[in-house]
Short mmCIF file of C-alpha atoms in Angstrom, two decimals:
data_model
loop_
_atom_site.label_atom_id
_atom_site.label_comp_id
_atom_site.label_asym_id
_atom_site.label_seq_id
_atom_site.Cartn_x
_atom_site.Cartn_y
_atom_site.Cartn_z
CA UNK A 1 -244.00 -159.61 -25.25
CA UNK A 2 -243.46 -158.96 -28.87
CA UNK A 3 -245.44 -161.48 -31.52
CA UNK A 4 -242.88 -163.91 -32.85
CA UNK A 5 -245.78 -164.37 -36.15
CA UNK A 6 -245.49 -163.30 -39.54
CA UNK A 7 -246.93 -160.42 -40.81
CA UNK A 8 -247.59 -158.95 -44.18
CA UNK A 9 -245.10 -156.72 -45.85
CA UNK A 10 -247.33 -153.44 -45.82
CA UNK A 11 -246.59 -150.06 -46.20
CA UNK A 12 -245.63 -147.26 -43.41
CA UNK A 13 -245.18 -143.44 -43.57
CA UNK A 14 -242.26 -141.62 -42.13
CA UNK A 15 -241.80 -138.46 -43.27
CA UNK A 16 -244.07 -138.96 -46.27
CA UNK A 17 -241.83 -141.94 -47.77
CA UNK A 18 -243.18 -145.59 -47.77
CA UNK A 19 -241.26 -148.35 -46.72
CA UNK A 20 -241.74 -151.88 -46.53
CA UNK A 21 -242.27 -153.46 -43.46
CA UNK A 22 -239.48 -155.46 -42.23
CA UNK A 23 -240.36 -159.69 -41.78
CA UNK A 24 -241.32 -159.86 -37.92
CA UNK A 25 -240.13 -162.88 -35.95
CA UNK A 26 -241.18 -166.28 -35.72
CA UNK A 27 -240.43 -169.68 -33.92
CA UNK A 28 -239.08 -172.25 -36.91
CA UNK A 29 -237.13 -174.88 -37.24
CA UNK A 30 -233.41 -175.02 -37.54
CA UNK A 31 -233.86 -175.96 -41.28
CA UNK A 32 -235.99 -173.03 -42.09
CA UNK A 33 -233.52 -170.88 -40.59
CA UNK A 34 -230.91 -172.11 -42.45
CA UNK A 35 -229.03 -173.58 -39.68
CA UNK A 36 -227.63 -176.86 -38.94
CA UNK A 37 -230.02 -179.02 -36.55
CA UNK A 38 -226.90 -180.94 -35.02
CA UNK A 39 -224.88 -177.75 -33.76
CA UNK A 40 -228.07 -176.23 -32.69
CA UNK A 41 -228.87 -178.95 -30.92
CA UNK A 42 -225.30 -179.04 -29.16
CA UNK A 43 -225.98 -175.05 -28.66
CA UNK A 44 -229.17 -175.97 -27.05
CA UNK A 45 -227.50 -178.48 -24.43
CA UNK A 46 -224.95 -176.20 -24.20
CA UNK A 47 -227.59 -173.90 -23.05
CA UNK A 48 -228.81 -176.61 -20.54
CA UNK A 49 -225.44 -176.45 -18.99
CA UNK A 50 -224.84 -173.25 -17.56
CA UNK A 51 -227.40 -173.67 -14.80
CA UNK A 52 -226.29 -177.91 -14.21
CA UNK A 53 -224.43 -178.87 -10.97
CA UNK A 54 -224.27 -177.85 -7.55
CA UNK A 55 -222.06 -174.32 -8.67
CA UNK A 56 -223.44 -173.75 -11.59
CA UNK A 57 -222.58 -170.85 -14.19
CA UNK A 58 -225.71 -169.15 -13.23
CA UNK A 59 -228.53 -169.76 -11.31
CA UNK A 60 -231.11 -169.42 -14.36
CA UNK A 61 -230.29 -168.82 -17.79
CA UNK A 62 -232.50 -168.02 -21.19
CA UNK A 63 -231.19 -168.74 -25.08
CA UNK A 64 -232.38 -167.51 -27.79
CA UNK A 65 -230.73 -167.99 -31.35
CA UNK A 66 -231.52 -167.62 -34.70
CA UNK A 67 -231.23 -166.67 -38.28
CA UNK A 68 -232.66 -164.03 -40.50
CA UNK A 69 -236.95 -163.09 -38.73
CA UNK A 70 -236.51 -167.30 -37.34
CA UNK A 71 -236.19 -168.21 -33.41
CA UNK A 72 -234.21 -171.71 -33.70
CA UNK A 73 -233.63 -172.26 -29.97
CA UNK A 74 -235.31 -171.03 -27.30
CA UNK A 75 -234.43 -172.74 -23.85
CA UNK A 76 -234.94 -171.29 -20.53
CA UNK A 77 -233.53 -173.58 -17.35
CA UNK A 78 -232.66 -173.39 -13.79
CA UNK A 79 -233.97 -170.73 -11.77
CA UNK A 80 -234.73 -167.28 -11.93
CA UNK A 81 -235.09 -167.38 -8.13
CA UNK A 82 -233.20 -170.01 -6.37
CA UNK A 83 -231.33 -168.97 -3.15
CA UNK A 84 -232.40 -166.70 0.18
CA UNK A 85 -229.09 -165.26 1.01
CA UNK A 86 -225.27 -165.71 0.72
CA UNK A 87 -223.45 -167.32 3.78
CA UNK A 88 -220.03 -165.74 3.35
CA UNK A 89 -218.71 -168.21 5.92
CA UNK A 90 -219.17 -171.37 3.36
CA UNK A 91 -218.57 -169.28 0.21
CA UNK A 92 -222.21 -170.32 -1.37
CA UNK A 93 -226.03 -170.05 -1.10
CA UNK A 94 -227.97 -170.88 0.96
CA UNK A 95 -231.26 -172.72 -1.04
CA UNK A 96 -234.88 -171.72 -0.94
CA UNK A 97 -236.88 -175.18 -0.48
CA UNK A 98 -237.94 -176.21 -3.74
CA UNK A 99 -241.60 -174.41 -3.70
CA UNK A 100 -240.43 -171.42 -2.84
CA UNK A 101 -237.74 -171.19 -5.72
CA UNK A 102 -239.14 -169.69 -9.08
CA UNK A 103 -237.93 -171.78 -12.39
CA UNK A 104 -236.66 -168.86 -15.53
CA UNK A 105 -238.98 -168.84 -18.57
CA UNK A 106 -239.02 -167.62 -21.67
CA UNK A 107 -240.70 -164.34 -20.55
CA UNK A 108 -238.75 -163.59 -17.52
CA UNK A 109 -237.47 -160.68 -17.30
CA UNK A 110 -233.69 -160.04 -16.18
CA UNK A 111 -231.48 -157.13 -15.38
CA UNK A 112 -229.42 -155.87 -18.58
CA UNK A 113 -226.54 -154.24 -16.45
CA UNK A 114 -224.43 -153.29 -19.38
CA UNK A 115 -226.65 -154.23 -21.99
CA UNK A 116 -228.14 -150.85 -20.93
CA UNK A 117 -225.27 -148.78 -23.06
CA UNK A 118 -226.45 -150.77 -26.16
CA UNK A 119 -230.11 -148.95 -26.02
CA UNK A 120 -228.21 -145.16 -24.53
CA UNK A 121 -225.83 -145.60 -27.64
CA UNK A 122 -228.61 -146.21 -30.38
CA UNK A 123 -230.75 -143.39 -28.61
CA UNK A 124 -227.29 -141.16 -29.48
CA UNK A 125 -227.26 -141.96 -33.28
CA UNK A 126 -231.09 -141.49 -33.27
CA UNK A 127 -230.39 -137.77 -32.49
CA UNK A 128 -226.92 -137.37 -34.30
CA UNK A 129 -229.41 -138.77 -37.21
CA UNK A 130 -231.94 -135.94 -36.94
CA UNK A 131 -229.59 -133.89 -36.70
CA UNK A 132 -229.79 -132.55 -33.28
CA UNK A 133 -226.36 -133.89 -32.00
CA UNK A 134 -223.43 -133.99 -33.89
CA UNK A 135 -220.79 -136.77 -33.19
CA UNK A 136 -217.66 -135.27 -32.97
CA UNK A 137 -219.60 -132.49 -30.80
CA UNK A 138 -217.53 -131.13 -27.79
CA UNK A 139 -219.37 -132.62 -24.44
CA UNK A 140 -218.89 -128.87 -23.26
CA UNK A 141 -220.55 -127.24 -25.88
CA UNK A 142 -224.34 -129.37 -24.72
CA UNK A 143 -222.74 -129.07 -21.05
CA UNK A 144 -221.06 -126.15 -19.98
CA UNK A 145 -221.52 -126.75 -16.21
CA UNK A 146 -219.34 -130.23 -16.72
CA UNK A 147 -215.91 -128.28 -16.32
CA UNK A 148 -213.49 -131.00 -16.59
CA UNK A 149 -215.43 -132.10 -19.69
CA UNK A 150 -215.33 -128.44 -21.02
CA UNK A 151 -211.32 -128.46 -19.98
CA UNK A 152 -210.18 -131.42 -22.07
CA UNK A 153 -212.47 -131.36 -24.79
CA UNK A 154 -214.18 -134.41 -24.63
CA UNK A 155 -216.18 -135.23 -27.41
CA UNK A 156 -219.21 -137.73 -28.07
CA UNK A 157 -217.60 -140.07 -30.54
CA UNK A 158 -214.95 -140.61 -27.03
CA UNK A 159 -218.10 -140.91 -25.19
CA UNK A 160 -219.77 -143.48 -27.67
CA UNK A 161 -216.17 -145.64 -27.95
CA UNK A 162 -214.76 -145.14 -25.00
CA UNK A 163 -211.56 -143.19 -25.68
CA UNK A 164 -212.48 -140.30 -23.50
CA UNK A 165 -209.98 -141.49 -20.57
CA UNK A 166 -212.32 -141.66 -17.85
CA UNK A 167 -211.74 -143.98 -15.09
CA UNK A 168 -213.74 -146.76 -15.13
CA UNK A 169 -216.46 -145.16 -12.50
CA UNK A 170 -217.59 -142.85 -9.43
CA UNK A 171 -218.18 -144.05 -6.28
CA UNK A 172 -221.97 -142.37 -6.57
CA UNK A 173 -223.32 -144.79 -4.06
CA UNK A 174 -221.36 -143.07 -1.48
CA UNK A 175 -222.47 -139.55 -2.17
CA UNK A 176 -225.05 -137.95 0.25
CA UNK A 177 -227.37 -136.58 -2.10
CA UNK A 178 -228.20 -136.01 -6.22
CA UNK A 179 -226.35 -132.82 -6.00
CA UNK A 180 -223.19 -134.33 -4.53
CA UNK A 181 -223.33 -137.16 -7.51
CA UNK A 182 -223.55 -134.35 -10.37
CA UNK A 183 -220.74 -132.65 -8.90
CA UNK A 184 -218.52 -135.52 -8.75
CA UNK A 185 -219.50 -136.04 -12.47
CA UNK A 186 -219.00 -132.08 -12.90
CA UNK A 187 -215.35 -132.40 -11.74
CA UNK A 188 -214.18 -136.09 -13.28
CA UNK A 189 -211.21 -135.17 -15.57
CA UNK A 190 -209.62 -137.99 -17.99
CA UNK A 191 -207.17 -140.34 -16.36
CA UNK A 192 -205.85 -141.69 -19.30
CA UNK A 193 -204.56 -139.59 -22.74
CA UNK A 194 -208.26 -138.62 -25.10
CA UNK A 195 -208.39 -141.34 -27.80
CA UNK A 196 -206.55 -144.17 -25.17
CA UNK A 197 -209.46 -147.04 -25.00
CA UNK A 198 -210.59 -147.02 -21.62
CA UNK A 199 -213.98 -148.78 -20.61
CA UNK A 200 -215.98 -146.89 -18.68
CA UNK A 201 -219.26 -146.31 -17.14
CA UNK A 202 -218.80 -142.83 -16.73
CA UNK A 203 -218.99 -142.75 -20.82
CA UNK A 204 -222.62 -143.45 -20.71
CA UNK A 205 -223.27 -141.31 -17.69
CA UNK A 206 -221.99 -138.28 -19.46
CA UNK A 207 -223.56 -139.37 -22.44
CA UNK A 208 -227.04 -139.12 -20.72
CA UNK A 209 -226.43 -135.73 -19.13
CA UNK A 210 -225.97 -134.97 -22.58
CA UNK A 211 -229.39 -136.52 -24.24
CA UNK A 212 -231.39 -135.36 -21.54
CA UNK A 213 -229.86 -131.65 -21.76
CA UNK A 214 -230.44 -131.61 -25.73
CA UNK A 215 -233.98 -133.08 -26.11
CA UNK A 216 -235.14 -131.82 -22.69
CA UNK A 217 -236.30 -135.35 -22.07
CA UNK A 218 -235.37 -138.28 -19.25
CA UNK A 219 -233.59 -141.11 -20.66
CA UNK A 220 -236.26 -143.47 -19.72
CA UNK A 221 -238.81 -141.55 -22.19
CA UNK A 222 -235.83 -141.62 -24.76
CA UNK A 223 -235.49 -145.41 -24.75
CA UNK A 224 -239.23 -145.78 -24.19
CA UNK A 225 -240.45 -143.59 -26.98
CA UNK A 226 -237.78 -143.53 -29.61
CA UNK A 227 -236.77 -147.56 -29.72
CA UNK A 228 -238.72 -150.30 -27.32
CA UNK A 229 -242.46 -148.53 -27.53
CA UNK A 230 -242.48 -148.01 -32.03
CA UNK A 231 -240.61 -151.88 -31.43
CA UNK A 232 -243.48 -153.23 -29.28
CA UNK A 233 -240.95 -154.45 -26.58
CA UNK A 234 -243.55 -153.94 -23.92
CA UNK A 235 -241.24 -156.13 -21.18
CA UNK A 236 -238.33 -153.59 -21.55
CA UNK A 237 -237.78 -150.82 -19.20
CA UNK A 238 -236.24 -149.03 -16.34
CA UNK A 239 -236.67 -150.39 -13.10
CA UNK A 240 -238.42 -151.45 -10.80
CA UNK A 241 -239.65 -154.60 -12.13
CA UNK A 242 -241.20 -156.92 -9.38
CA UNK A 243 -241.20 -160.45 -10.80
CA UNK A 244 -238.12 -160.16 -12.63
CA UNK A 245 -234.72 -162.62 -12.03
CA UNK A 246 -233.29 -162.44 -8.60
CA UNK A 247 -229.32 -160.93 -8.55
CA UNK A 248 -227.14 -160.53 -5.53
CA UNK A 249 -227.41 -161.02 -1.69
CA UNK A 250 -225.89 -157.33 -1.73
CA UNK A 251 -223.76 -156.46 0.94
CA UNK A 252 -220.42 -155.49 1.80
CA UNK A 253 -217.48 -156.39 1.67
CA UNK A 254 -218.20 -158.07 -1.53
CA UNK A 255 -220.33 -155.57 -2.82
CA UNK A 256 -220.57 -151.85 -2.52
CA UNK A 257 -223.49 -151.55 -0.52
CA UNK A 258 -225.79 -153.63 2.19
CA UNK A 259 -228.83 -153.91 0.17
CA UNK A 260 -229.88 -157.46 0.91
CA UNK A 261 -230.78 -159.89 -1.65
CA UNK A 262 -232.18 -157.69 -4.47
CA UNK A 263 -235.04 -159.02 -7.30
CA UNK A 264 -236.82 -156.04 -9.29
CA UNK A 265 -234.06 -153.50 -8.53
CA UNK A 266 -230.95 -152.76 -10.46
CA UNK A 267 -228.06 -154.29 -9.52
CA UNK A 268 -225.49 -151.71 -10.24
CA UNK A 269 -225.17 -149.07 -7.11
CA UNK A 270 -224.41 -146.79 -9.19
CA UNK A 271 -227.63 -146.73 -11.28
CA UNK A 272 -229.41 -147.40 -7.68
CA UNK A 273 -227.54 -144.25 -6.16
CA UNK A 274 -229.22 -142.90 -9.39
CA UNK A 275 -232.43 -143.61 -8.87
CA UNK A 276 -232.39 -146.86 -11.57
CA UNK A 277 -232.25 -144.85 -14.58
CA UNK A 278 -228.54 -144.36 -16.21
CA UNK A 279 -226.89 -144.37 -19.04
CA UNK A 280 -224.82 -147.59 -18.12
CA UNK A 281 -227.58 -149.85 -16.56
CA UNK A 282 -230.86 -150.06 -14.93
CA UNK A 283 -233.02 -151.80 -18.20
CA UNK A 284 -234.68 -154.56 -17.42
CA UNK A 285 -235.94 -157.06 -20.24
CA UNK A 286 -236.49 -160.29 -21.93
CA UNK A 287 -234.86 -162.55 -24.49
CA UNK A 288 -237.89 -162.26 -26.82
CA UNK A 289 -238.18 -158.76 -26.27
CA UNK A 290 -234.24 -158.31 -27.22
CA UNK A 291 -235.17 -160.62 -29.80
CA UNK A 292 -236.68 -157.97 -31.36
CA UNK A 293 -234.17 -155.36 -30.67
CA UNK A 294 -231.58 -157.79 -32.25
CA UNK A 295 -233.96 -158.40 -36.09
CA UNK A 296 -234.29 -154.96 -35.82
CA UNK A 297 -230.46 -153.79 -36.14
CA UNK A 298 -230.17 -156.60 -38.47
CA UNK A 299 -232.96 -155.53 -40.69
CA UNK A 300 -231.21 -151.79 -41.00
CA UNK A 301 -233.44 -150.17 -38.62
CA UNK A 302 -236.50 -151.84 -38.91
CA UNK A 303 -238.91 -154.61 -37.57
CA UNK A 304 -242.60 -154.43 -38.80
CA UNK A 305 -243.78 -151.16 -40.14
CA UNK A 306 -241.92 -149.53 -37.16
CA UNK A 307 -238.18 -147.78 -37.80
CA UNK A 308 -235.72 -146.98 -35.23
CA UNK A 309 -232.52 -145.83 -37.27
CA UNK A 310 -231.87 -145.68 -40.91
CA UNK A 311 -229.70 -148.54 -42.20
CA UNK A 312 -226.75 -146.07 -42.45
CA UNK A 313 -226.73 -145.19 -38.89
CA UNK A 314 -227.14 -148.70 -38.02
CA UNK A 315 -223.82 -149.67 -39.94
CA UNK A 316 -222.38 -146.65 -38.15
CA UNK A 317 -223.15 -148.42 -34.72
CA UNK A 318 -221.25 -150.88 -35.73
CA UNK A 319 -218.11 -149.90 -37.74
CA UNK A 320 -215.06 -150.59 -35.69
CA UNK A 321 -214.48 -149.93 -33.21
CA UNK A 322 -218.34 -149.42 -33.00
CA UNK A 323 -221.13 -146.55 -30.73
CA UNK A 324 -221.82 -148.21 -27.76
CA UNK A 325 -221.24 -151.86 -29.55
CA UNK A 326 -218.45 -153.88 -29.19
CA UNK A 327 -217.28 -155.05 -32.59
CA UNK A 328 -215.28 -158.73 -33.21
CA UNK A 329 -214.85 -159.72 -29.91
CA UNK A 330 -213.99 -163.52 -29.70
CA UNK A 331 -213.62 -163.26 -25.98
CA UNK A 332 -217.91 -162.93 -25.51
CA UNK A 333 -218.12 -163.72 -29.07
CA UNK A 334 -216.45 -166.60 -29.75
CA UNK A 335 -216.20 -167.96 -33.60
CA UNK A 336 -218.60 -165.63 -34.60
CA UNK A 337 -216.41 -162.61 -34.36
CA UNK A 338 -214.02 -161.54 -36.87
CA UNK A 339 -216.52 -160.66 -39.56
CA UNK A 340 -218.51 -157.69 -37.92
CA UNK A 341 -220.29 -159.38 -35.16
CA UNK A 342 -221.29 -156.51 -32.55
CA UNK A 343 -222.58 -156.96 -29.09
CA UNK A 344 -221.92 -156.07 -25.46
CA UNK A 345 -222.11 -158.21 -22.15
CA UNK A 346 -223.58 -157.28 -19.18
CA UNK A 347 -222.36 -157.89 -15.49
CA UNK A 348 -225.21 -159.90 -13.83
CA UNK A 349 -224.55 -162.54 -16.83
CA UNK A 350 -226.01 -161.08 -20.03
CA UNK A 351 -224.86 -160.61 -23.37
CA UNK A 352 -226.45 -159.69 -27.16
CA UNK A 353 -224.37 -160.60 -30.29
CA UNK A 354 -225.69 -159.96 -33.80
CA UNK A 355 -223.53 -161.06 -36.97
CA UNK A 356 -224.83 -159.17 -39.92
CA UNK A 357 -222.92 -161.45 -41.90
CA UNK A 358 -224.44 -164.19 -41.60
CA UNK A 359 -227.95 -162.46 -40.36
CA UNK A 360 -227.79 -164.35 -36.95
CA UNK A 361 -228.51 -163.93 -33.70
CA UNK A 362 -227.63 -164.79 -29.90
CA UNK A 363 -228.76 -163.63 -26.48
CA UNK A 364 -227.77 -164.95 -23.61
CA UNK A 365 -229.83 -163.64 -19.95
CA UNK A 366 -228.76 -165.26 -16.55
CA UNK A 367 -228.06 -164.30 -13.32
CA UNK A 368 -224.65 -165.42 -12.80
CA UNK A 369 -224.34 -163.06 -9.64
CA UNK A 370 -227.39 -165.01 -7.95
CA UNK A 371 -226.51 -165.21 -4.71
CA UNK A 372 -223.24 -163.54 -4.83
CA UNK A 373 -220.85 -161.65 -7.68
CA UNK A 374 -217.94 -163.65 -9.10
CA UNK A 375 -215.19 -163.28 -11.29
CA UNK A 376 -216.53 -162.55 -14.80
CA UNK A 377 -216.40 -165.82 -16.98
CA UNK A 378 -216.87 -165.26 -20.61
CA UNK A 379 -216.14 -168.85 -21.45
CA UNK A 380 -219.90 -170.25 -21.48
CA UNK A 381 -220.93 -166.71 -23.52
CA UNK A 382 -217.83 -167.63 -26.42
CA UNK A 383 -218.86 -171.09 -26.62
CA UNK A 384 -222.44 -170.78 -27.43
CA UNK A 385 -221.62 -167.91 -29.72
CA UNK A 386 -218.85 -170.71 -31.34
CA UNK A 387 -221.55 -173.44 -31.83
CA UNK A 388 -224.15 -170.65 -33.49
CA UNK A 389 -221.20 -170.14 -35.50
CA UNK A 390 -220.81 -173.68 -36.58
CA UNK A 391 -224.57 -174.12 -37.10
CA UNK A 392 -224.60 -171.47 -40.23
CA UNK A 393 -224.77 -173.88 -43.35
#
């Protein structure tokens, strides 16, 4: 995982210009952060919390928060592996005896379900920022084989805020083959008027079709080369990841396919049907590691001597209503929205907020869908985000 140590400001090349390195991160206390001990402390218990109890929020959870290149709380609790299956008869899981279950740390890793878009979206701007990709270019014009694309003149910036109209997603993990998927995603037309928000997955999906087509490169060697690898986030990548968190007991009629209880595999069947590398999920990574990912977009770009985006494209991530980022949202965000917070959640219980306001930071991995999926609760996600809030002196 990344160092969390200082290191000197020293100078780096790109292009023939010299830049400063940006601070790297570094454990410290909540008064060298400039944070308030007391709501940290409540942040940290609140932390605590989400994996207390016999149903807990999520099996195993991991916090990370700070200010500016300082880690003020770090707590990892419960279990990154706690249950053997789901019995659908009692409605809960059935328990692994106590030295078989695996306890979350710091460095375990977790899958990013949505998170995913966050790392697609900033490997977008990277090439609208060299130039290659222009963001009001028609999806057709990179894809001329994606008809319904072609037909109704979807564009990248509809792709990147989802305003294209796309349903929400494909039923990919039903299709017969790779050739059968693309040709669903060939034919998808808009459901909803271009420039009506509509989440979607299908966003990022056609987002990748369009990276890969443009640079000629998988979006695995996108994300690896162009932001985690110049980062040093050495625990972040595409699946498979044997040791990581354990998800879901997958298997219908809950879920969309019988896959059994899955750990080191993507959770989303749709990035499974894909072979775990899509645009809308299949990353895999830690809170350190996204750590890193988080000082970086706060720093304009950079972390170390290493730069990922210039501090204009990072600002165009996030101007409302943000690339790929979800800007001011107190339902995930709690109190710290309403200034430019940006962020995203993922389904197997993640989430990433970064406040360049106030130069914070809060991620949030668990596995709330370990053994089984639930209704999505934000509550536990706007609360910490609330008490980081309350901690800024």
């Amino acid at each position: 995982m990344p160092s969390l140590d200082d290191t000197e400001d020293q100078p780096c090349g790109r292009g023939g210009r010299h830049e400063l390195s940006a601070p790297r991160l570094r454990a410290g206390t909540p008064e060298r952060a400039g944070l308030d001990p007391v709501a940290l402390g409540h942040l940290a218990a609140g932390a605590r919390a989400l994996t207390a109890g016999e149903r807990p929020w999520a099996a195993g959870a991991v916090v990370l928060a700070g200010r500016g290149p300082v880690i003020a709380v770090a707590e990892a609790t419960g279990w990154a592996v706690r249950y053997a299956r789901h019995d659908p008869g009692t409605g809960t899981g059935v328990e692994l005896p106590p030295a078989a279950r695996v306890p979350a740390a710091l460095d375990t890793r977790f899958d990013l379900a949505s998170l995913t878009k966050l790392f697609t979206s900033v490997a977008a701007v990277q090439q609208i920022e060299r130039g290659t990709l222009g963001i009001d270019t028609r999806v057709g014009d990179c894809l001329p084989d994606f008809h319904a694309a072609v037909a109704h003149g979807i564009t990248v910036r509809q792709l990147l805020t989802h305003t294209s109209g796309l349903r929400p997603e494909l039923p990919l993990y039903d299709c017969p083959d790779d050739a059968t998927r693309l040709d669903l995603l060939r034919a998808e037309a808009p459901v909803a008027a271009p420039g009506t928000y509509r989440y979607s997955d299908l966003n990022m999906l056609l987002l990748q079709s369009v990276l890969e087509r443009i640079t000629g490169r998988p979006l695995d060697v996108l994300v690896r080369d162009g932001i985690t690898r110049p980062l040093g986030m050495a625990a972040t990548a595409f699946g498979p990841c044997p040791g990581a968190a354990a998800t879901e007991d997958q298997r219908r009629p809950w879920a969309k396919a019988d896959r059994g209880m899955l750990r080191g595999v993507v959770h989303d069947e749709n990035a499974w049907a894909l072979g775990g590398v899509a645009g809308h999920a299949g990353l895999f990574s830690t809170a350190p590691d996204l750590a890193v990912f988080c000082r970086a977009l706060l720093a304009g770009g950079s972390y170390g001597p290493a730069r990922i985006l210039g501090q204009d494209y990072v600002e165009l991530l996030f101007t409302p209503p943000g690339l790929g980022f979800a800007v001011d949202q107190p339902s995930f965000m709690g109190a710290l929205a309403g200034r430019g917070a940006a962020g995203h959640t993922g389904f197997t219980g993640t989430s990433l907020v970064v406040d360049p306001a106030t130069d914070t930071f809060l991620i949030l991995l668990a596995n709330t869908v370990h053994p089984s999926r639930r209704p999505a609760d934000n509550g536990p996600r706007a609360a910490l985000a609330t008490l980081l809030s309350q901690a800024v002196i």
